[in-house]
mmCIF file of C-alpha atoms and ligand atoms in Angstrom:
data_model
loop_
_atom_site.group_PDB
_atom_site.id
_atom_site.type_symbol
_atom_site.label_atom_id
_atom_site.label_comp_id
_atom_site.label_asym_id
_atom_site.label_seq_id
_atom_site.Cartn_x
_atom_site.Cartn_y
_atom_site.Cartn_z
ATOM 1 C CA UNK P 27 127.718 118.788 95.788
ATOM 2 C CA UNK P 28 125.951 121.883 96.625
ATOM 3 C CA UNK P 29 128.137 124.232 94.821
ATOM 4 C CA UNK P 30 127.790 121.559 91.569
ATOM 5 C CA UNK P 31 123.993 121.408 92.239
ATOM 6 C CA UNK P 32 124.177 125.396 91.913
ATOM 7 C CA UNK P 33 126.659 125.411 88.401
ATOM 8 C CA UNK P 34 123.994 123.185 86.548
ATOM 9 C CA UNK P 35 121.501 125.388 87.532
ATOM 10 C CA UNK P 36 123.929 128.776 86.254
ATOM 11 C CA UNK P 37 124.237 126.692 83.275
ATOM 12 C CA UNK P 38 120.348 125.917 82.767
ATOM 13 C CA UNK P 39 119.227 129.808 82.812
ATOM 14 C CA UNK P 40 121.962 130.955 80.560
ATOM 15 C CA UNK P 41 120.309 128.522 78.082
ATOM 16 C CA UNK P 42 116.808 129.554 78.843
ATOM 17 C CA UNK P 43 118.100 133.010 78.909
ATOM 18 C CA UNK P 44 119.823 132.818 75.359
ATOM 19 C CA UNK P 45 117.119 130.877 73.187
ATOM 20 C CA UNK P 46 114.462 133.546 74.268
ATOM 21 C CA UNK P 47 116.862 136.584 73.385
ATOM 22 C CA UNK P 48 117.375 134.476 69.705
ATOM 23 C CA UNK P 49 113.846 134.370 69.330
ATOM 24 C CA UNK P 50 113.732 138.152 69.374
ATOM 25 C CA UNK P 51 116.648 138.282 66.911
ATOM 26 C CA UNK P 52 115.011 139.657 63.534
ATOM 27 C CA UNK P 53 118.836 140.367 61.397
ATOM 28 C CA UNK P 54 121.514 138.085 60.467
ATOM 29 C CA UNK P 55 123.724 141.537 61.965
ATOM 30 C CA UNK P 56 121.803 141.340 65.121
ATOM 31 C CA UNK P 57 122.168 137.532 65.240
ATOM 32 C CA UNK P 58 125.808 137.678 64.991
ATOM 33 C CA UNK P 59 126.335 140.143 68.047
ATOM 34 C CA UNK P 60 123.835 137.350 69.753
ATOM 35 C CA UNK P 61 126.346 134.684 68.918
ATOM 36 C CA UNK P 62 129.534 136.717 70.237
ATOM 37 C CA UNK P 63 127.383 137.212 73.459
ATOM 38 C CA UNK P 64 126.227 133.855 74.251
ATOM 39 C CA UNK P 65 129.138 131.547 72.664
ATOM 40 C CA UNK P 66 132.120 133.785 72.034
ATOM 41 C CA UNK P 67 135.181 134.095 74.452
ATOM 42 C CA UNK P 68 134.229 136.420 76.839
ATOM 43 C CA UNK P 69 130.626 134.587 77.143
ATOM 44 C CA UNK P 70 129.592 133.751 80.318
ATOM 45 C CA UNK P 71 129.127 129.720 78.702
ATOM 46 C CA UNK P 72 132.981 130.098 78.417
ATOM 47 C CA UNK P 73 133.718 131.601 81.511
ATOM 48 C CA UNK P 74 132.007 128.720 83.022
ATOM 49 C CA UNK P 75 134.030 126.078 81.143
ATOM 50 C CA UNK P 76 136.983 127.483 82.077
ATOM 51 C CA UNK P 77 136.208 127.134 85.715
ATOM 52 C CA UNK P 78 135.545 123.308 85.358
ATOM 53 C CA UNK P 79 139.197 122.381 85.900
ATOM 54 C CA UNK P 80 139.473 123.865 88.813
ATOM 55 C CA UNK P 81 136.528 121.838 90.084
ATOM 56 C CA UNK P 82 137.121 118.165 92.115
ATOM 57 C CA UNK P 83 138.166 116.214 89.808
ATOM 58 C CA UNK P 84 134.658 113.645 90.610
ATOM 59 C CA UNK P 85 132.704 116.702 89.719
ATOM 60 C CA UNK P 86 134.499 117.832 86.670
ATOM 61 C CA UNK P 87 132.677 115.382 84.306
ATOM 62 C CA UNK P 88 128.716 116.145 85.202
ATOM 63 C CA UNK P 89 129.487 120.348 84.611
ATOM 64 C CA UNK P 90 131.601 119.008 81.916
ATOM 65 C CA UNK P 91 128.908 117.398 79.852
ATOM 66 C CA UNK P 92 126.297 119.921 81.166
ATOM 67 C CA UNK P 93 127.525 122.830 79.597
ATOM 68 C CA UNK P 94 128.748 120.902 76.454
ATOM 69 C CA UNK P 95 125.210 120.017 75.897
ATOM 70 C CA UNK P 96 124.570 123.356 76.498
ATOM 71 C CA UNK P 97 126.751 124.647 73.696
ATOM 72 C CA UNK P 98 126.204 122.260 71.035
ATOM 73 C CA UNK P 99 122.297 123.173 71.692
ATOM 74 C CA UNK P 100 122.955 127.015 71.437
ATOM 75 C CA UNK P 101 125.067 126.513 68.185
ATOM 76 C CA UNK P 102 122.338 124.265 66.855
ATOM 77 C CA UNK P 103 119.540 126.936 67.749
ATOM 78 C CA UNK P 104 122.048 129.639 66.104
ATOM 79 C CA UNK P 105 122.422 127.811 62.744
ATOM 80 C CA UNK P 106 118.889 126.764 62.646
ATOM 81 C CA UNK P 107 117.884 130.713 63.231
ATOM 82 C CA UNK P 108 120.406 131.729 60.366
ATOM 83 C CA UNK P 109 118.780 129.736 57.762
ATOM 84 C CA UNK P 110 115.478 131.297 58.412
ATOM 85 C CA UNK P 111 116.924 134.818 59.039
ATOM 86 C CA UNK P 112 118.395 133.970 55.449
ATOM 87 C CA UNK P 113 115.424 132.855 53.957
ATOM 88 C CA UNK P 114 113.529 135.702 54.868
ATOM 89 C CA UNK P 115 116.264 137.947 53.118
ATOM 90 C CA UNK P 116 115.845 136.286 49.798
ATOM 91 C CA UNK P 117 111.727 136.426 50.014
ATOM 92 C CA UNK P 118 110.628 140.020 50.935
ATOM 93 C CA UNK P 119 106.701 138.283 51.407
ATOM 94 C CA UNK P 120 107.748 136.996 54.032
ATOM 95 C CA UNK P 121 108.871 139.838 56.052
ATOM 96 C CA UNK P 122 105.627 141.494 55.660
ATOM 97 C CA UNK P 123 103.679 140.671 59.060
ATOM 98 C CA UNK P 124 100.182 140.861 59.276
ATOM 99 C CA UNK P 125 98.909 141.546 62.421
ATOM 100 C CA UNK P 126 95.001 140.322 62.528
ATOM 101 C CA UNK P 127 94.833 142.432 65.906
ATOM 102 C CA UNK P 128 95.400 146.065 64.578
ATOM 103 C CA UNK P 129 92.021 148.129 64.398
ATOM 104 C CA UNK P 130 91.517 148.076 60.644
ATOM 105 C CA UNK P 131 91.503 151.429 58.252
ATOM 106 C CA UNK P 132 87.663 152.403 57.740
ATOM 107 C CA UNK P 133 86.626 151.675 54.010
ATOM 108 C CA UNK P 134 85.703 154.741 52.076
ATOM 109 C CA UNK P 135 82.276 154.627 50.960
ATOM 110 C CA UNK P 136 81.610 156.677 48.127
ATOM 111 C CA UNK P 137 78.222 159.008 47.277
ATOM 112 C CA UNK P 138 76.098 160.243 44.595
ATOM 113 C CA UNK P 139 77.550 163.875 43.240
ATOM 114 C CA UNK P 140 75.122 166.623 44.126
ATOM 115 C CA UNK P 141 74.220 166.963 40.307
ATOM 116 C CA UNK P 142 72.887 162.892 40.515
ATOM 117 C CA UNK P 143 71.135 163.177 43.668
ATOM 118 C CA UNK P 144 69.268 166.527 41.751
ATOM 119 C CA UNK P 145 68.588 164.687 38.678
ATOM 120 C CA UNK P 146 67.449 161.559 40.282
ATOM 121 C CA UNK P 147 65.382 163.830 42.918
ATOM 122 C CA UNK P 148 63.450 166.113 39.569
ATOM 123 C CA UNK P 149 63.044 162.154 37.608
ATOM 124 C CA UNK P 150 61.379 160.652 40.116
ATOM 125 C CA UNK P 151 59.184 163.891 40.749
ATOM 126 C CA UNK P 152 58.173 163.813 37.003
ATOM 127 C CA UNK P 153 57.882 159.778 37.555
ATOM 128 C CA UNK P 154 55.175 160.503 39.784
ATOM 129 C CA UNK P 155 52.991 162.663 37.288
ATOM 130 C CA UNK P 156 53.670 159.808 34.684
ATOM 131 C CA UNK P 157 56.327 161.375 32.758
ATOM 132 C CA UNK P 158 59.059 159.060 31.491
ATOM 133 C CA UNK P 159 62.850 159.550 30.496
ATOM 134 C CA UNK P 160 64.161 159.532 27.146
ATOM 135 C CA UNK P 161 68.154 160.020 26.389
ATOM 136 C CA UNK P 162 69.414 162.416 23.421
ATOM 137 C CA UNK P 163 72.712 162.529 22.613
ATOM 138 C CA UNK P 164 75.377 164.990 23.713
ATOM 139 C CA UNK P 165 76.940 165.217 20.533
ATOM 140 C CA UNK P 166 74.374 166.600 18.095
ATOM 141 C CA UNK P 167 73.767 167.841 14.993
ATOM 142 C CA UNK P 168 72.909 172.155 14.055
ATOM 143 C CA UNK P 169 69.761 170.587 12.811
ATOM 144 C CA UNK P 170 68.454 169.135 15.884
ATOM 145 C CA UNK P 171 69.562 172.145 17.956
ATOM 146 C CA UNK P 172 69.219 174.687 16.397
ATOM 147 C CA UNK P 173 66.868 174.404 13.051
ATOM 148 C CA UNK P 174 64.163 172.151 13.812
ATOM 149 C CA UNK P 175 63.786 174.234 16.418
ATOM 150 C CA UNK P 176 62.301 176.818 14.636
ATOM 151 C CA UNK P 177 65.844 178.627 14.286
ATOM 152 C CA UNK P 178 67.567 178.316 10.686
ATOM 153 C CA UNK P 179 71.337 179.468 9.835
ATOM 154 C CA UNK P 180 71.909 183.126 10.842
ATOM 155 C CA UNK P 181 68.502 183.259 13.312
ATOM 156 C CA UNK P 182 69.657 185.867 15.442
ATOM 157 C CA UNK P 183 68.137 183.733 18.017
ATOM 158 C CA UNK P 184 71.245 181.147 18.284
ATOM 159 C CA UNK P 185 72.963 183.836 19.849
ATOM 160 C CA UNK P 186 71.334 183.073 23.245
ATOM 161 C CA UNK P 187 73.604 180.071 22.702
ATOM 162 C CA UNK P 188 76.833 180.426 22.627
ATOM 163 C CA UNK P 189 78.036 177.213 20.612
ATOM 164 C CA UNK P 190 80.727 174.532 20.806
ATOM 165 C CA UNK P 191 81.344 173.482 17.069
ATOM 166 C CA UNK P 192 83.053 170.112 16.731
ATOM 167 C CA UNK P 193 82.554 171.115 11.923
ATOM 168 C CA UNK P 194 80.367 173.133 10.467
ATOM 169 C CA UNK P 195 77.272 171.035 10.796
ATOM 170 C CA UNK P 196 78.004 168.877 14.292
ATOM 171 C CA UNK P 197 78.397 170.726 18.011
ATOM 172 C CA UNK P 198 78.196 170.448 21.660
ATOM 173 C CA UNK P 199 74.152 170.340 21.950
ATOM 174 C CA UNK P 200 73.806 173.844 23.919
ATOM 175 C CA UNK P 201 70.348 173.023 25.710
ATOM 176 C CA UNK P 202 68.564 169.406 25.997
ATOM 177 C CA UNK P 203 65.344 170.826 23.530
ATOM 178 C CA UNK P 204 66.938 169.112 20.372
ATOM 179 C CA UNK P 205 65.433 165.799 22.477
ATOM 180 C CA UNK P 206 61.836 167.161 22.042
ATOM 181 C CA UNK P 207 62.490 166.557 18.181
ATOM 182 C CA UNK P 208 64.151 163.125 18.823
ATOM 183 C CA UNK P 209 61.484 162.192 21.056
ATOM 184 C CA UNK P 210 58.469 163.588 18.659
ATOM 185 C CA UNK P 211 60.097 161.505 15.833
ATOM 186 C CA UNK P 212 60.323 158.052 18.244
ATOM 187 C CA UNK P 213 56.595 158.494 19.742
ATOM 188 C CA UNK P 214 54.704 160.208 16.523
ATOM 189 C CA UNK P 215 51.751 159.798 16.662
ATOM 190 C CA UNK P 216 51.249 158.639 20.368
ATOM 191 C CA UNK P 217 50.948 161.178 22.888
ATOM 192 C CA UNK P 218 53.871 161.944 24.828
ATOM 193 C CA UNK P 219 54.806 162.532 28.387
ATOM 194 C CA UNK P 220 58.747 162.638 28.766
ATOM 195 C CA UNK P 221 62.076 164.726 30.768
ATOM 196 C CA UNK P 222 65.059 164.414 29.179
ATOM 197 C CA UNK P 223 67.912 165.200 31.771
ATOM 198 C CA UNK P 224 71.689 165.584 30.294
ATOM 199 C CA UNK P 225 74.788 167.111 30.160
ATOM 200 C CA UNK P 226 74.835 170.235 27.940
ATOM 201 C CA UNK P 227 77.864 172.589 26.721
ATOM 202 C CA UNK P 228 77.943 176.337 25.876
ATOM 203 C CA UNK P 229 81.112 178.008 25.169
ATOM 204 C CA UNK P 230 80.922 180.929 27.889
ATOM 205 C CA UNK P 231 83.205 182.577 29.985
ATOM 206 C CA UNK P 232 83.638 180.447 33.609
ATOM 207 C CA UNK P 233 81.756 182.247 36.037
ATOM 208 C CA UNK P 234 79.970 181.742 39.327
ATOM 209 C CA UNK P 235 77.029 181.922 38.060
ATOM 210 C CA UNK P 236 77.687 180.043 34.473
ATOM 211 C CA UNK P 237 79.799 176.684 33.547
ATOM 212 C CA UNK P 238 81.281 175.101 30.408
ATOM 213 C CA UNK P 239 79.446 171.950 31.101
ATOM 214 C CA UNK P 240 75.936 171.614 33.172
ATOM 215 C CA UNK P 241 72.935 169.930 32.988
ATOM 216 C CA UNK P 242 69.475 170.519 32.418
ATOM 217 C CA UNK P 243 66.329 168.441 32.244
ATOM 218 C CA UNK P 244 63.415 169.089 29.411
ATOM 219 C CA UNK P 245 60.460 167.984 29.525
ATOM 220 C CA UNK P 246 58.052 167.556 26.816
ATOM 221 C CA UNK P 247 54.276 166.907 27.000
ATOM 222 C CA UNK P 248 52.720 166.520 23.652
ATOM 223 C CA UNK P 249 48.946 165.368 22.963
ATOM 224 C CA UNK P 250 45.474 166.703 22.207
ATOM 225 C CA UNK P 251 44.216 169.940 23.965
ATOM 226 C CA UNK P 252 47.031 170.317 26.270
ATOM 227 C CA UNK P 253 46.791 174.023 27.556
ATOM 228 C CA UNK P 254 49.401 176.261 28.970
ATOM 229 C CA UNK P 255 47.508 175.858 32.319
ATOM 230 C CA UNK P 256 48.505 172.436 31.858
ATOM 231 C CA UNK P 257 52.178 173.083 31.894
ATOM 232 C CA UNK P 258 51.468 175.557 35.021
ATOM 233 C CA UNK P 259 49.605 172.740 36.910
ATOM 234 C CA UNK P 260 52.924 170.539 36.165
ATOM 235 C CA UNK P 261 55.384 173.250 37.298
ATOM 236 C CA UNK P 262 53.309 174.000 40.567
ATOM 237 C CA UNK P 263 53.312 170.397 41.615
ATOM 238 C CA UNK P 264 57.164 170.211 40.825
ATOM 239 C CA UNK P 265 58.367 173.304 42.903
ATOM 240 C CA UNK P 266 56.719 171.813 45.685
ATOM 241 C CA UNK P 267 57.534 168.451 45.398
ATOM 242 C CA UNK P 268 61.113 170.022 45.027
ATOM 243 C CA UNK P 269 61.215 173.006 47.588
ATOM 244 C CA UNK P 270 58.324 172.157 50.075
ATOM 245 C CA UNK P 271 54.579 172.547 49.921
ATOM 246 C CA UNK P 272 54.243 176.751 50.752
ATOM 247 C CA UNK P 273 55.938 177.102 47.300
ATOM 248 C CA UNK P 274 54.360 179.291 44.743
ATOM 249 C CA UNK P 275 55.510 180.014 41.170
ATOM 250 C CA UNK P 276 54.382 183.010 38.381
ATOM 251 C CA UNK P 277 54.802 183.371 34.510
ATOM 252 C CA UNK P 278 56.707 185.954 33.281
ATOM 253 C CA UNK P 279 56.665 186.865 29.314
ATOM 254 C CA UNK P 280 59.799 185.576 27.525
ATOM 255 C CA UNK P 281 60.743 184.463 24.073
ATOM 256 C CA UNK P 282 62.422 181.144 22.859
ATOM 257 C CA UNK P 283 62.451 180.638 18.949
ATOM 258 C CA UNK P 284 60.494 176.840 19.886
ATOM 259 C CA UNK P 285 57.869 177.958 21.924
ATOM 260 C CA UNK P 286 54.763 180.289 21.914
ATOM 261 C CA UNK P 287 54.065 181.330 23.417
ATOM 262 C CA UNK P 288 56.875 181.562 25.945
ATOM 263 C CA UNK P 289 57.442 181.618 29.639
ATOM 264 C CA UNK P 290 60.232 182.320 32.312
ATOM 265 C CA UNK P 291 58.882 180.857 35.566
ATOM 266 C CA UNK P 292 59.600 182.057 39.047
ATOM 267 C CA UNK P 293 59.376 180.637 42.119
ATOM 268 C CA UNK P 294 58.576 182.367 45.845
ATOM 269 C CA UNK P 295 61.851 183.054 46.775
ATOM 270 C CA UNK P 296 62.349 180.040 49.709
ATOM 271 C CA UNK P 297 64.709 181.586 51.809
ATOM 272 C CA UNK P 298 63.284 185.180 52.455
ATOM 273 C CA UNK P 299 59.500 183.479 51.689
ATOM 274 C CA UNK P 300 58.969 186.550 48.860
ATOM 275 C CA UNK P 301 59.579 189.011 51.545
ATOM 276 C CA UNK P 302 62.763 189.839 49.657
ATOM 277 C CA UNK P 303 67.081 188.877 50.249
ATOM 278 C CA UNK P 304 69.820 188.582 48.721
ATOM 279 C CA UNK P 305 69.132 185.409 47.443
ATOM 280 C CA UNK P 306 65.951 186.502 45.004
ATOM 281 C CA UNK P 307 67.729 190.212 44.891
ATOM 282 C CA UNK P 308 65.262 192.076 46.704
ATOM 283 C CA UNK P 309 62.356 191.001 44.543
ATOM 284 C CA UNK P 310 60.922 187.754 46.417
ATOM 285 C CA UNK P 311 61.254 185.516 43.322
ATOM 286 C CA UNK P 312 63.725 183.289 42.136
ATOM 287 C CA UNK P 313 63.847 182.419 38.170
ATOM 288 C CA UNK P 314 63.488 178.364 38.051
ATOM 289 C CA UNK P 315 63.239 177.735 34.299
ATOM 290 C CA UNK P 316 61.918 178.661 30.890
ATOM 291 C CA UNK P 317 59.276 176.993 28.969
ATOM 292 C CA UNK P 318 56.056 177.244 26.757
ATOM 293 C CA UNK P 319 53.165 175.993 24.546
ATOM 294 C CA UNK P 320 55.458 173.892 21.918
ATOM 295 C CA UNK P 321 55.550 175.970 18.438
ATOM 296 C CA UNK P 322 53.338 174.877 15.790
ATOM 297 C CA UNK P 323 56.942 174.305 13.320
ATOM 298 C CA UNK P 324 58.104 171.915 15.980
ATOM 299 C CA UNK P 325 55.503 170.499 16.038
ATOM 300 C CA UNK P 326 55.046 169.470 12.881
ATOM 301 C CA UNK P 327 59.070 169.140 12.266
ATOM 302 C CA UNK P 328 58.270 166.346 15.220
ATOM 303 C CA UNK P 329 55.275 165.122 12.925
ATOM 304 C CA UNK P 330 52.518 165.705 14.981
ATOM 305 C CA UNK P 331 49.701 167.970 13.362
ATOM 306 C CA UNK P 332 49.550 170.800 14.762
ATOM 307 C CA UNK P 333 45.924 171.568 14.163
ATOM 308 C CA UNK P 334 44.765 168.380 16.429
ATOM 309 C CA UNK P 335 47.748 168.108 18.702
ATOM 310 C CA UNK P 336 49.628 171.013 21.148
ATOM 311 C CA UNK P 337 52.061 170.715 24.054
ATOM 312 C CA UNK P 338 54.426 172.023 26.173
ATOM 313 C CA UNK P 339 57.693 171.798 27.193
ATOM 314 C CA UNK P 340 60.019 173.482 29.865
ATOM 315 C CA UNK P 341 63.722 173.598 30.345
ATOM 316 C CA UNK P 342 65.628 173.674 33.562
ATOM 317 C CA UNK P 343 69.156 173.585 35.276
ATOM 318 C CA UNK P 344 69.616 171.090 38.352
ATOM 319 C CA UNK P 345 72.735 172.525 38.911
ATOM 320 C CA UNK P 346 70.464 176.088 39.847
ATOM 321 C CA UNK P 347 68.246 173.939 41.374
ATOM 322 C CA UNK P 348 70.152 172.675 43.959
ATOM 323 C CA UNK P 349 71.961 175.646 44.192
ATOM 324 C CA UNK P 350 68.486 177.657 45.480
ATOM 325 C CA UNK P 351 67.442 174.376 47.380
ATOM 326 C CA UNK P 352 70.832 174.457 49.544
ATOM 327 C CA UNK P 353 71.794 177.902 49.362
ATOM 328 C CA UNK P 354 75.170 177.434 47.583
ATOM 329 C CA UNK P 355 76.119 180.874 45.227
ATOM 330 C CA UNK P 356 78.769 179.219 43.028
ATOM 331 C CA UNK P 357 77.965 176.796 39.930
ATOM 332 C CA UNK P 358 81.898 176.120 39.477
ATOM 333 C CA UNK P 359 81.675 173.800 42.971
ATOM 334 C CA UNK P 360 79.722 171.207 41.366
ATOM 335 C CA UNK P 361 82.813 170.195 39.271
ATOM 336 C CA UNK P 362 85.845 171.525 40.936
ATOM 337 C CA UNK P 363 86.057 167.975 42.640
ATOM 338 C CA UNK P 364 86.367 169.197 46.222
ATOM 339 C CA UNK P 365 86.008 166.520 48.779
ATOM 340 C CA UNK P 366 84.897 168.894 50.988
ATOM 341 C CA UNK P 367 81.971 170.419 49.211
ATOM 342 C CA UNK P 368 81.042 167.113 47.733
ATOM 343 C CA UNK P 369 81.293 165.200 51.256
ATOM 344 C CA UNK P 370 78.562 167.924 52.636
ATOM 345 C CA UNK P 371 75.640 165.891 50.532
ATOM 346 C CA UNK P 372 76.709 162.609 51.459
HETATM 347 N N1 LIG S 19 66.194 175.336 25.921
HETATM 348 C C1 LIG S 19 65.955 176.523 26.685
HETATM 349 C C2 LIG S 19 67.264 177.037 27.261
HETATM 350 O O1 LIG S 19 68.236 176.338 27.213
HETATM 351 C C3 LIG S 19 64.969 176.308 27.786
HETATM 352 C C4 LIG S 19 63.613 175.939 27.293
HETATM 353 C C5 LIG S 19 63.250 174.621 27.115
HETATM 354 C C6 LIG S 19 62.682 176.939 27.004
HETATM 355 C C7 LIG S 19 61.967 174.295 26.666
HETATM 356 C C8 LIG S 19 61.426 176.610 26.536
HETATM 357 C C9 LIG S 19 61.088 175.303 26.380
HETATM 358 O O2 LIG S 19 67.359 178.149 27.737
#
């Protein structure tokens, strides 16, 4: 009895052994080795059966049925784990596990490109001393850019700006200033108080100091008895809105075909504080933008009188901007795409 008592229980973990080994069977090729094991010839299930009939013959029938239970269990679990091995062949969706448990990948957040977070950082300056935006288009004509602006075919002027032609009479606006014309038109004869910030196009050599493709933000300031101090008082407040509250900025004579008179403006040079660097080459001042009392012609090609109303307007690159503000020395970054210069002004 005791040596009976101890077959059942050989036969019992060889079951319990089996049907956890099938559950880790994941191949029908695996799944047939596990069938050779556990039912073939030389499996220990067989072994056992073999043995029975040289048992006592009153013990024979209890092993007997025991281990043909056994089997016809085994061969039962074995069919059942072919079909779904099978099934899972045929559907590939199915073989894809998901396990909720794994730490997840971290979502990539995106950010503003430097040139944004400029433009955005100059509106809302300009927002503050009530001026508003108005859009020009990108694709303009020579008329707007070049001779409403005081510069007719063959000025020798329009060679400050080297030109994208698209025919004869449309191109690549080279500066945002044809806006001052679109915006005199729209708000003639209300003052007017706008920037316009935009992408602008000039065919030049790629350097690190110029681009194909930049921005620049005008602005445009057009009522009665507006003064040049005006546009200083403006300028002042920007640079150091922009570059902190030390910041101090000068007029230098210049000429632009639109303005008159005309102004480049420098600004305290913010890393050496004017004492002079590399930065502001040794002179303490850093060129921000040009600008100047809007020219009569424009003026009037906006339809404003000039006799009763004046104005200014300045131009300036964000793209420079930044650069001074962050101390970068190469324009062609901004649109090279480099994760790793763009990541730095997340
Ligand atoms: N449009 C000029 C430029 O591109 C800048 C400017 C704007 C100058 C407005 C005067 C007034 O260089």
């Amino acid at each position: 009895m005791g040596e009976n008592h101890l077959m059942l229980k050989r036969i019992a973990r060889l079951e319990d052994e089996a049907l956890s080994r099938l559950k880790e069977v994941k191949s029908l090729e695996t799944l047939n080795d596990w069938r050779i094991q556990v039912l073939g010839k030389k499996s220990e299930l067989v072994m056992i059966q073999r043995t029975i009939r040289e048992l006592p013959i009153k013990e024979r029938p209890a092993i007997g049925q025991h281990s043909n239970r056994t089997r016809k269990q085994l061969e039962d679990a074995f069919e059942k784990r072919k079909e779904e091995l099978e099934k899972l062949r045929l559907d590939p969706l199915l073989k894809e596990q998901l396990d909720v448990t794994l730490p997840g990948w971290p979502v990539g957040l995106g950010s503003l490109h430097p040139s944004t977070q400029v433009l955005r950082e100059i509106q809302s300056i300009f927002a503050e001393m009530g001026f508003q935006v108005f859009d020009g288009p990108e694709i303009e004509t020579d008329l707007y850019n070049f001779e409403l602006l005081n510069m007719p075919a063959n000025h020798p002027a329009r060679d400050m700006w080297d030109t994208l032609y698209i025919s004869d009479t449309v191109l690549l606006r080279t500066h945002t200033s044809p806006g001052q014309i679109r915006a005199m038109r729209a708000f003639c004869p209300q003052p007017i108080r706008v920037i316009l910030p935009g992408k602008c196009y000039r065919y030049e050599a790629i350097t690190s100091r110029s681009e194909v493709m930049f921005h620049q933000v005008e602005g445009l300031a057009v009522g009665k008895r507006i003064t040049l101090a005006d546009l200083k008082g403006v300028l002042v407040e920007f640079g150091r809105k922009m570059f902190g509250p030390k910041r101090e900025i000068r007029f230098r004579c210049s000429h632009f075909p639109f303005t008159e008179p005309s102004v480049e403006v420098d600004m305290d040079c913010l890393v050496c504080e004017g004492s002079g660097c590399s930065v502001c080459k040794q002179t303490g001042w850093v060129e921000i933008l040009g600008a100047g009392m809007v020219h009569p012609k424009v003026l009037e090609n906006g339809g404003y009188d000039s006799e009763i109303f004046s104005g200014f307007a300045f131009g300036m690159g964000p793209e420079r901007i930044f650069m001074l503000k962050y101390g970068i020395d190469d324009i062609r970054l901004f649109f090279r795409n480099d994760l790793r210069f763009l990541r730095q002004f997340e």
